[in-house]
Short mmCIF file of N, CA and C in Angstrom, two decimals:
data_model
loop_
_atom_site.label_atom_id
_atom_site.label_comp_id
_atom_site.label_asym_id
_atom_site.label_seq_id
_atom_site.Cartn_x
_atom_site.Cartn_y
_atom_site.Cartn_z
N GLU A 60 26.67 -16.42 -5.15
CA GLU A 60 26.94 -15.51 -4.35
C GLU A 60 25.99 -14.08 -4.82
N SER A 61 25.88 -14.15 -5.93
CA SER A 61 24.94 -13.12 -6.36
C SER A 61 23.60 -13.21 -5.86
N GLY A 62 23.11 -14.40 -5.75
CA GLY A 62 21.78 -14.52 -5.27
C GLY A 62 21.72 -14.44 -3.75
N ASN A 63 22.85 -14.67 -2.98
CA ASN A 63 22.91 -14.41 -1.46
C ASN A 63 22.98 -12.82 -1.34
N TRP A 64 23.76 -12.09 -2.17
CA TRP A 64 23.86 -10.69 -2.03
C TRP A 64 22.29 -10.04 -2.41
N SER A 65 21.72 -10.51 -3.26
CA SER A 65 20.35 -10.06 -3.47
C SER A 65 19.46 -10.32 -2.31
N ARG A 66 19.54 -11.43 -1.72
CA ARG A 66 18.72 -11.86 -0.55
C ARG A 66 19.13 -10.81 0.64
N ILE A 67 20.33 -10.63 0.77
CA ILE A 67 20.91 -9.56 1.88
C ILE A 67 20.51 -8.21 1.67
N LYS A 68 20.31 -7.77 0.16
CA LYS A 68 19.74 -6.51 0.15
C LYS A 68 18.16 -6.44 0.29
N SER A 69 17.60 -7.57 0.07
CA SER A 69 16.33 -7.70 0.29
C SER A 69 15.85 -7.72 1.65
N HIS A 70 16.75 -8.46 2.41
CA HIS A 70 16.47 -8.40 3.91
C HIS A 70 16.64 -7.15 4.52
N LEU A 71 17.79 -6.28 4.03
CA LEU A 71 18.14 -5.06 4.58
C LEU A 71 16.98 -4.09 4.12
N ALA A 72 16.30 -4.14 3.09
CA ALA A 72 15.31 -3.21 2.67
C ALA A 72 14.09 -3.56 3.66
N LYS A 73 13.91 -4.78 3.88
CA LYS A 73 12.65 -5.22 4.59
C LYS A 73 12.83 -4.72 6.17
N LEU A 74 14.06 -5.04 6.70
CA LEU A 74 14.23 -4.53 8.03
C LEU A 74 14.23 -3.12 8.22
N LEU A 75 14.85 -2.44 7.18
CA LEU A 75 14.59 -0.90 7.37
C LEU A 75 13.14 -0.48 7.38
N ALA A 76 12.27 -0.94 6.49
CA ALA A 76 10.91 -0.85 6.25
C ALA A 76 10.21 -0.93 7.72
N LYS A 77 10.46 -2.09 8.19
CA LYS A 77 9.89 -2.48 9.45
C LYS A 77 10.45 -1.66 10.65
N ARG A 78 11.67 -1.01 10.75
CA ARG A 78 12.19 -0.18 11.77
C ARG A 78 11.50 1.14 11.44
N GLY A 79 11.27 1.64 10.09
CA GLY A 79 10.68 2.84 10.00
C GLY A 79 9.26 2.79 10.25
N PHE A 80 8.50 1.85 9.83
CA PHE A 80 7.09 1.72 10.26
C PHE A 80 6.80 1.77 11.93
N LEU A 81 7.81 1.04 12.55
CA LEU A 81 7.59 1.00 14.11
C LEU A 81 7.91 2.30 14.70
N ALA A 82 8.88 3.03 13.92
CA ALA A 82 9.23 4.40 14.60
C ALA A 82 8.17 5.35 14.30
N ALA A 83 7.38 5.25 13.22
CA ALA A 83 6.29 5.99 12.98
C ALA A 83 5.15 5.80 13.99
N ALA A 84 4.97 4.57 14.30
CA ALA A 84 3.92 4.24 15.27
C ALA A 84 4.22 4.74 16.52
N LYS A 85 5.47 4.79 16.96
CA LYS A 85 5.95 5.32 18.26
C LYS A 85 5.65 6.80 18.31
N ASP A 86 5.64 7.65 17.30
CA ASP A 86 5.58 9.10 17.13
C ASP A 86 4.29 9.48 17.72
N GLU A 87 4.37 10.41 18.78
CA GLU A 87 2.92 11.04 19.33
C GLU A 87 2.17 11.71 18.24
N SER A 88 2.72 12.45 17.47
CA SER A 88 1.82 13.12 16.38
C SER A 88 1.45 12.00 15.44
N PHE A 89 1.94 11.05 15.19
CA PHE A 89 1.61 10.06 14.39
C PHE A 89 0.36 9.38 14.92
N GLN A 90 0.59 8.92 16.24
CA GLN A 90 -0.44 8.42 16.97
C GLN A 90 -1.78 9.20 16.93
N ARG A 91 -1.61 10.49 17.19
CA ARG A 91 -2.70 11.40 17.03
C ARG A 91 -3.51 11.33 15.80
N LEU A 92 -2.67 11.39 14.76
CA LEU A 92 -3.14 11.41 13.34
C LEU A 92 -4.04 10.09 13.24
N SER A 93 -3.52 8.88 13.66
CA SER A 93 -4.15 7.72 13.52
C SER A 93 -5.49 7.48 14.20
N ARG A 94 -5.27 8.25 15.53
CA ARG A 94 -6.64 8.38 16.40
C ARG A 94 -7.74 9.18 15.83
N ASP A 95 -7.32 10.38 15.27
CA ASP A 95 -8.21 11.49 14.85
C ASP A 95 -8.77 10.92 13.40
N SER A 96 -8.16 10.04 12.71
CA SER A 96 -8.36 9.72 11.26
C SER A 96 -8.96 8.37 11.07
N GLY A 97 -9.11 7.54 12.14
CA GLY A 97 -9.57 6.27 12.06
C GLY A 97 -8.74 5.56 11.34
N GLY A 98 -7.33 5.58 11.87
CA GLY A 98 -6.19 4.74 11.39
C GLY A 98 -5.52 5.57 10.34
N VAL A 99 -4.39 4.91 9.77
CA VAL A 99 -3.46 5.76 8.80
C VAL A 99 -3.57 4.90 7.47
N THR A 100 -3.05 5.56 6.45
CA THR A 100 -2.85 4.91 5.16
C THR A 100 -1.45 4.50 5.05
N LYS A 101 -1.06 3.66 4.13
CA LYS A 101 0.36 3.42 3.89
C LYS A 101 1.07 4.75 3.51
N ASP A 102 0.38 5.56 2.63
CA ASP A 102 0.95 6.87 2.23
C ASP A 102 1.41 7.64 3.29
N GLN A 103 0.58 7.68 4.43
CA GLN A 103 0.78 8.55 5.50
C GLN A 103 2.05 8.06 6.22
N VAL A 104 2.10 6.60 6.30
CA VAL A 104 3.31 6.19 6.83
C VAL A 104 4.65 6.52 6.06
N PHE A 105 4.62 6.44 4.83
CA PHE A 105 5.71 6.93 4.02
C PHE A 105 5.99 8.52 4.12
N GLU A 106 4.96 9.24 4.25
CA GLU A 106 4.99 10.64 4.40
C GLU A 106 5.93 10.94 5.77
N TRP A 107 5.47 10.24 6.82
CA TRP A 107 6.15 10.28 8.06
C TRP A 107 7.66 9.82 7.81
N MET A 108 7.88 8.80 7.37
CA MET A 108 9.43 8.44 6.97
C MET A 108 9.98 9.40 6.15
N SER A 109 9.54 9.99 5.14
CA SER A 109 10.18 10.99 4.39
C SER A 109 10.50 12.36 5.27
N ARG A 110 9.94 12.58 6.31
CA ARG A 110 10.18 13.79 7.36
C ARG A 110 11.31 13.17 8.23
N SER A 111 11.51 11.95 8.52
CA SER A 111 12.47 11.41 9.45
C SER A 111 13.78 11.72 8.95
N GLU A 112 14.65 12.12 9.81
CA GLU A 112 16.04 12.20 9.34
C GLU A 112 16.74 10.92 8.97
N THR A 113 16.23 9.82 9.69
CA THR A 113 16.88 8.65 9.47
C THR A 113 16.34 7.96 8.03
N PHE A 114 15.11 7.94 8.00
CA PHE A 114 14.38 7.17 7.00
C PHE A 114 14.03 7.87 5.66
N GLN A 115 14.30 9.22 5.69
CA GLN A 115 13.79 10.21 4.69
C GLN A 115 14.13 9.65 3.12
N GLN A 116 15.12 8.99 2.88
CA GLN A 116 15.17 8.59 1.46
C GLN A 116 14.72 7.23 1.19
N TYR A 117 14.20 6.43 2.37
CA TYR A 117 13.95 5.07 2.08
C TYR A 117 12.92 4.78 0.88
N GLU A 118 11.88 5.43 0.83
CA GLU A 118 11.06 5.24 -0.29
C GLU A 118 11.54 5.58 -1.55
N GLN A 119 12.23 6.75 -1.74
CA GLN A 119 12.80 7.18 -2.87
C GLN A 119 13.78 5.88 -3.44
N ILE A 120 14.65 5.41 -2.50
CA ILE A 120 15.49 4.35 -2.91
C ILE A 120 14.92 3.22 -3.43
N MET A 121 14.00 2.77 -2.47
CA MET A 121 13.42 1.46 -2.93
C MET A 121 12.35 1.47 -4.10
N ARG A 122 11.94 2.76 -4.30
CA ARG A 122 11.06 2.82 -5.64
C ARG A 122 11.90 2.63 -6.92
N ALA A 123 13.09 3.19 -6.57
CA ALA A 123 14.01 3.22 -7.75
C ALA A 123 14.65 1.71 -7.86
N LYS A 124 14.62 1.00 -6.95
CA LYS A 124 15.23 -0.39 -6.96
C LYS A 124 14.09 -1.40 -7.26
N TRP A 125 12.98 -1.42 -6.77
CA TRP A 125 12.07 -2.42 -6.87
C TRP A 125 11.04 -2.00 -7.97
N SER A 126 10.29 -2.94 -8.72
CA SER A 126 9.09 -2.68 -9.54
C SER A 126 7.87 -2.13 -8.40
N GLU A 127 7.20 -1.37 -8.93
CA GLU A 127 5.86 -0.92 -8.21
C GLU A 127 5.11 -2.07 -7.37
N ASN A 128 5.08 -3.15 -8.22
CA ASN A 128 4.38 -4.37 -7.51
C ASN A 128 5.27 -4.88 -6.38
N SER A 129 6.44 -5.02 -6.58
CA SER A 129 7.37 -5.43 -5.44
C SER A 129 7.35 -4.64 -4.50
N PHE A 130 7.45 -3.25 -4.64
CA PHE A 130 7.56 -2.40 -3.59
C PHE A 130 6.09 -2.43 -2.81
N ILE A 131 4.94 -2.47 -3.50
CA ILE A 131 3.59 -2.65 -2.59
C ILE A 131 3.54 -3.93 -1.92
N ASN A 132 4.06 -5.03 -2.52
CA ASN A 132 3.92 -6.30 -1.80
C ASN A 132 4.84 -6.22 -0.62
N HIS A 133 6.15 -5.88 -0.74
CA HIS A 133 7.10 -6.04 0.31
C HIS A 133 6.72 -5.05 1.44
N THR A 134 6.35 -3.78 1.22
CA THR A 134 6.08 -2.80 2.15
C THR A 134 4.72 -3.33 2.91
N GLY A 135 3.80 -3.79 2.08
CA GLY A 135 2.58 -4.19 2.67
C GLY A 135 2.73 -5.40 3.49
N ALA A 136 3.64 -6.24 3.14
CA ALA A 136 4.10 -7.52 4.10
C ALA A 136 4.82 -7.00 5.57
N ALA A 137 5.62 -6.06 5.15
CA ALA A 137 6.32 -5.31 6.41
C ALA A 137 5.38 -4.66 7.31
N LEU A 138 4.46 -3.91 6.92
CA LEU A 138 3.46 -3.35 7.74
C LEU A 138 2.91 -4.36 8.53
N LYS A 139 2.15 -5.45 7.83
CA LYS A 139 1.49 -6.62 8.70
C LYS A 139 2.48 -7.28 9.69
N ASP A 140 3.74 -7.49 9.27
CA ASP A 140 4.76 -8.11 9.96
C ASP A 140 5.03 -7.45 11.42
N VAL A 141 4.99 -6.23 11.43
CA VAL A 141 5.21 -5.29 12.63
C VAL A 141 3.98 -5.07 13.37
N GLY A 142 2.77 -5.45 12.83
CA GLY A 142 1.50 -5.23 13.65
C GLY A 142 0.52 -4.28 13.15
N TYR A 143 0.85 -3.72 12.04
CA TYR A 143 -0.05 -2.62 11.50
C TYR A 143 -1.29 -3.70 11.11
N ALA A 144 -2.71 -3.27 11.52
CA ALA A 144 -3.67 -4.17 11.09
C ALA A 144 -4.75 -3.39 10.17
N LYS A 145 -4.99 -3.95 9.16
CA LYS A 145 -5.95 -3.19 8.10
C LYS A 145 -7.28 -3.31 8.80
N ILE A 146 -7.76 -2.12 8.87
CA ILE A 146 -9.20 -1.86 9.43
C ILE A 146 -10.22 -1.36 8.48
N ARG A 147 -9.81 -1.03 7.25
CA ARG A 147 -10.61 -0.71 6.14
C ARG A 147 -10.00 -0.92 5.02
N ASN A 148 -10.54 -1.67 4.03
CA ASN A 148 -10.10 -1.91 2.64
C ASN A 148 -10.28 -0.51 1.89
N GLY A 149 -9.40 -0.36 1.03
CA GLY A 149 -9.61 0.70 0.01
C GLY A 149 -10.44 0.37 -1.17
N GLY A 150 -11.00 1.27 -1.74
CA GLY A 150 -11.94 1.15 -2.95
C GLY A 150 -12.29 2.41 -3.38
N GLY A 151 -12.47 2.56 -4.81
CA GLY A 151 -12.70 3.84 -5.46
C GLY A 151 -11.70 4.73 -5.15
N HIS A 152 -12.01 5.71 -4.54
CA HIS A 152 -10.91 6.75 -4.04
C HIS A 152 -10.38 6.64 -2.77
N ALA A 153 -11.01 5.85 -2.09
CA ALA A 153 -10.64 5.81 -0.54
C ALA A 153 -9.38 4.72 -0.67
N LEU A 154 -8.36 5.10 0.35
CA LEU A 154 -7.18 4.21 0.52
C LEU A 154 -7.32 3.34 1.69
N ALA A 155 -6.85 2.25 1.86
CA ALA A 155 -6.98 1.28 2.88
C ALA A 155 -6.44 1.93 4.09
N ARG A 156 -7.03 1.70 5.24
CA ARG A 156 -6.59 2.28 6.44
C ARG A 156 -6.02 1.26 7.36
N TYR A 157 -5.11 1.62 8.32
CA TYR A 157 -4.49 0.56 9.31
C TYR A 157 -4.42 1.05 10.66
N ALA A 158 -4.60 0.30 11.57
CA ALA A 158 -4.57 0.57 13.08
C ALA A 158 -3.10 0.36 13.28
N LEU A 159 -2.52 1.18 14.06
CA LEU A 159 -1.07 1.16 14.50
C LEU A 159 -0.97 -0.09 15.32
N PRO A 160 0.33 -0.66 15.34
CA PRO A 160 0.75 -1.86 16.02
C PRO A 160 0.64 -1.67 17.57
N GLU A 161 0.17 -2.49 18.31
CA GLU A 161 0.41 -2.51 19.71
C GLU A 161 1.58 -3.47 20.12
N ASP A 162 2.06 -3.36 21.48
CA ASP A 162 3.17 -4.30 21.84
C ASP A 162 2.68 -5.76 21.75
N ASN A 163 3.64 -6.54 21.21
CA ASN A 163 3.41 -7.97 21.17
C ASN A 163 2.23 -8.41 20.27
N VAL A 164 1.83 -7.63 19.28
CA VAL A 164 0.85 -7.98 18.28
C VAL A 164 1.27 -9.21 17.48
N LEU A 165 0.60 -10.20 17.47
CA LEU A 165 0.87 -11.30 16.56
C LEU A 165 0.53 -11.02 15.13
N SER A 166 1.18 -11.32 14.13
CA SER A 166 0.54 -11.09 12.71
C SER A 166 -0.51 -12.24 12.62
N GLN A 167 -1.20 -11.98 11.57
CA GLN A 167 -2.32 -12.89 11.30
C GLN A 167 -1.74 -14.24 10.88
N ASP A 168 -0.55 -14.32 10.28
CA ASP A 168 0.01 -15.52 9.92
C ASP A 168 0.04 -16.56 11.03
N SER A 169 0.52 -15.95 12.11
CA SER A 169 0.76 -16.52 13.56
C SER A 169 -0.60 -17.14 14.04
N GLU A 170 -1.56 -16.34 13.66
CA GLU A 170 -3.00 -16.97 14.24
C GLU A 170 -3.40 -18.07 13.29
N SER A 171 -3.20 -17.92 11.93
CA SER A 171 -3.82 -19.14 11.13
C SER A 171 -2.91 -20.31 11.43
N ASP A 172 -1.77 -20.21 12.05
CA ASP A 172 -0.93 -21.49 12.09
C ASP A 172 -1.78 -22.41 13.18
N GLU A 173 -2.50 -21.81 14.08
CA GLU A 173 -3.22 -22.66 15.00
C GLU A 173 -4.17 -23.48 14.28
N GLU A 174 -4.57 -23.17 13.08
CA GLU A 174 -5.59 -24.01 12.48
C GLU A 174 -4.98 -25.08 11.60
N ASP A 175 -3.65 -24.89 11.36
CA ASP A 175 -2.91 -26.12 10.64
C ASP A 175 -2.84 -27.27 11.39
N SER A 176 -2.52 -28.58 10.68
CA SER A 176 -2.13 -29.81 11.43
C SER A 176 -0.87 -29.66 12.04
N ASP A 177 -0.72 -30.59 13.05
CA ASP A 177 0.70 -30.41 13.78
C ASP A 177 1.90 -30.92 12.80
N ASP A 178 1.45 -31.71 11.85
CA ASP A 178 2.45 -32.37 11.01
C ASP A 178 2.88 -31.25 10.18
N ARG A 179 1.95 -30.64 9.64
CA ARG A 179 2.20 -29.45 8.46
C ARG A 179 2.98 -27.94 9.37
N LYS A 180 2.69 -27.96 10.50
CA LYS A 180 3.40 -27.07 11.21
C LYS A 180 4.91 -27.37 11.57
N GLN A 181 5.03 -28.77 11.88
CA GLN A 181 6.44 -29.09 12.05
C GLN A 181 7.29 -29.06 10.68
N GLU A 182 6.56 -29.47 9.65
CA GLU A 182 7.31 -29.38 8.27
C GLU A 182 7.55 -28.01 8.09
N ARG A 183 6.90 -27.04 8.24
CA ARG A 183 6.99 -25.58 7.82
C ARG A 183 8.16 -25.15 8.86
N CYS A 184 8.13 -25.39 10.10
CA CYS A 184 9.17 -25.18 11.06
C CYS A 184 10.59 -25.57 10.69
N GLU A 185 10.53 -26.98 10.26
CA GLU A 185 12.07 -27.52 9.78
C GLU A 185 12.41 -26.71 8.57
N VAL A 186 11.59 -26.51 7.66
CA VAL A 186 12.10 -25.63 6.35
C VAL A 186 12.62 -24.19 6.72
N GLU A 187 11.83 -23.55 7.67
CA GLU A 187 12.04 -22.43 8.00
C GLU A 187 13.47 -22.33 8.95
N GLU A 188 13.66 -23.31 9.71
CA GLU A 188 14.91 -23.44 10.56
C GLU A 188 16.19 -23.56 9.52
N GLN A 189 15.86 -24.40 8.59
CA GLN A 189 17.05 -24.65 7.54
C GLN A 189 17.32 -23.20 6.77
N ARG A 190 16.28 -22.55 6.42
CA ARG A 190 16.42 -21.33 5.81
C ARG A 190 17.07 -20.29 6.46
N ILE A 191 16.83 -20.21 7.85
CA ILE A 191 17.31 -19.10 8.86
C ILE A 191 18.66 -19.55 9.04
N SER A 192 19.11 -20.76 9.22
CA SER A 192 20.41 -21.10 9.55
C SER A 192 21.33 -20.73 8.55
N LYS A 193 20.95 -20.74 7.36
CA LYS A 193 21.92 -20.43 6.14
C LYS A 193 22.25 -18.78 6.21
N ILE A 194 21.33 -17.95 6.57
CA ILE A 194 21.73 -16.57 6.59
C ILE A 194 21.65 -15.95 8.00
N ALA A 195 21.59 -16.61 8.91
CA ALA A 195 21.66 -16.26 10.26
C ALA A 195 22.69 -15.20 10.79
N ALA A 196 23.89 -15.56 10.30
CA ALA A 196 25.13 -14.51 10.52
C ALA A 196 25.02 -13.30 9.71
N LEU A 197 24.51 -13.41 8.66
CA LEU A 197 24.27 -12.22 7.70
C LEU A 197 23.13 -11.14 8.51
N VAL A 198 22.07 -11.94 8.94
CA VAL A 198 21.04 -11.21 9.40
C VAL A 198 21.54 -10.57 10.72
N ASP A 199 22.16 -11.38 11.57
CA ASP A 199 22.61 -10.75 12.73
C ASP A 199 23.49 -9.47 12.77
N GLU A 200 24.34 -9.69 11.72
CA GLU A 200 25.23 -8.31 11.42
C GLU A 200 24.50 -7.27 10.98
N LEU A 201 23.41 -7.51 10.04
CA LEU A 201 22.58 -6.30 9.66
C LEU A 201 21.72 -5.85 10.88
N GLU A 202 21.24 -6.62 11.51
CA GLU A 202 20.39 -6.19 12.73
C GLU A 202 21.24 -5.42 13.85
N SER A 203 22.54 -5.74 13.90
CA SER A 203 23.46 -5.03 14.92
C SER A 203 23.69 -3.61 14.54
N LYS A 204 23.50 -3.20 13.18
CA LYS A 204 23.93 -2.06 12.69
C LYS A 204 22.70 -0.86 12.92
N THR A 205 22.98 0.22 13.19
CA THR A 205 22.23 1.37 13.45
C THR A 205 21.33 1.65 12.11
N ASN A 206 20.26 2.30 12.27
CA ASN A 206 19.42 2.74 11.08
C ASN A 206 20.19 3.49 10.16
N GLY A 207 21.05 4.36 10.66
CA GLY A 207 21.81 5.25 9.60
C GLY A 207 22.89 4.48 8.93
N GLU A 208 23.48 3.24 9.51
CA GLU A 208 24.45 2.61 8.83
C GLU A 208 23.48 1.51 7.70
N LEU A 209 22.47 1.21 8.09
CA LEU A 209 21.58 0.45 7.29
C LEU A 209 21.23 1.19 5.97
N MET A 210 20.94 2.40 6.26
CA MET A 210 20.38 3.22 5.19
C MET A 210 21.64 3.57 4.22
N GLU A 211 22.73 3.79 4.79
CA GLU A 211 24.01 3.76 3.85
C GLU A 211 24.27 2.67 3.11
N MET A 212 24.06 1.39 3.65
CA MET A 212 24.35 0.27 2.95
C MET A 212 23.26 0.16 1.79
N LEU A 213 22.01 0.59 2.11
CA LEU A 213 21.10 0.53 1.13
C LEU A 213 21.45 1.48 -0.09
N ARG A 214 21.69 2.64 0.27
CA ARG A 214 22.25 3.55 -0.70
C ARG A 214 23.35 2.93 -1.60
N GLU A 215 24.45 2.48 -0.99
CA GLU A 215 25.37 1.93 -1.68
C GLU A 215 24.97 0.57 -2.56
N GLY A 216 24.08 -0.19 -2.05
CA GLY A 216 23.54 -1.30 -2.65
C GLY A 216 22.98 -0.85 -3.93
N ILE A 217 22.14 0.18 -4.06
CA ILE A 217 21.54 0.54 -5.26
C ILE A 217 22.64 0.72 -6.40
N ASN A 218 23.76 1.40 -5.90
CA ASN A 218 24.92 1.62 -7.18
C ASN A 218 25.67 0.50 -7.34
N SER A 219 25.46 -0.74 -6.88
CA SER A 219 26.34 -1.83 -7.22
C SER A 219 25.55 -2.80 -8.14
#
């Protein structure tokens, strides 16, 4: 049960990250920033979230909960999952820049699936379906909650 609760909290954190990243991408001033700057950095996405009434504590909570590497990996995956596309790698003092997601953008993982064999795709699908069926009810419950309710659950989860 402890492992399940850990997975629930992890899913909650990733779901909130994705919702916050999408909310930022829909904001007109953030879209202007992206257009004028040739994309946005992950730091700029978190700056937007920190000014959001709903998501303002997300980064602080998650940095307290996750190691730095976990935070970077989970949030990087969430950016990719919702359609942010890396347009320039960071290097030296430059930070990586991302294009904002557009409607119905497939992640690069989906595109790479086309190159896999049919058997491998089928096997991955079966494993994924089994995993999803085990936690589907929990995920449905989380996804039905408002962003505010999810943030409250995340705050409470940190204290438990």
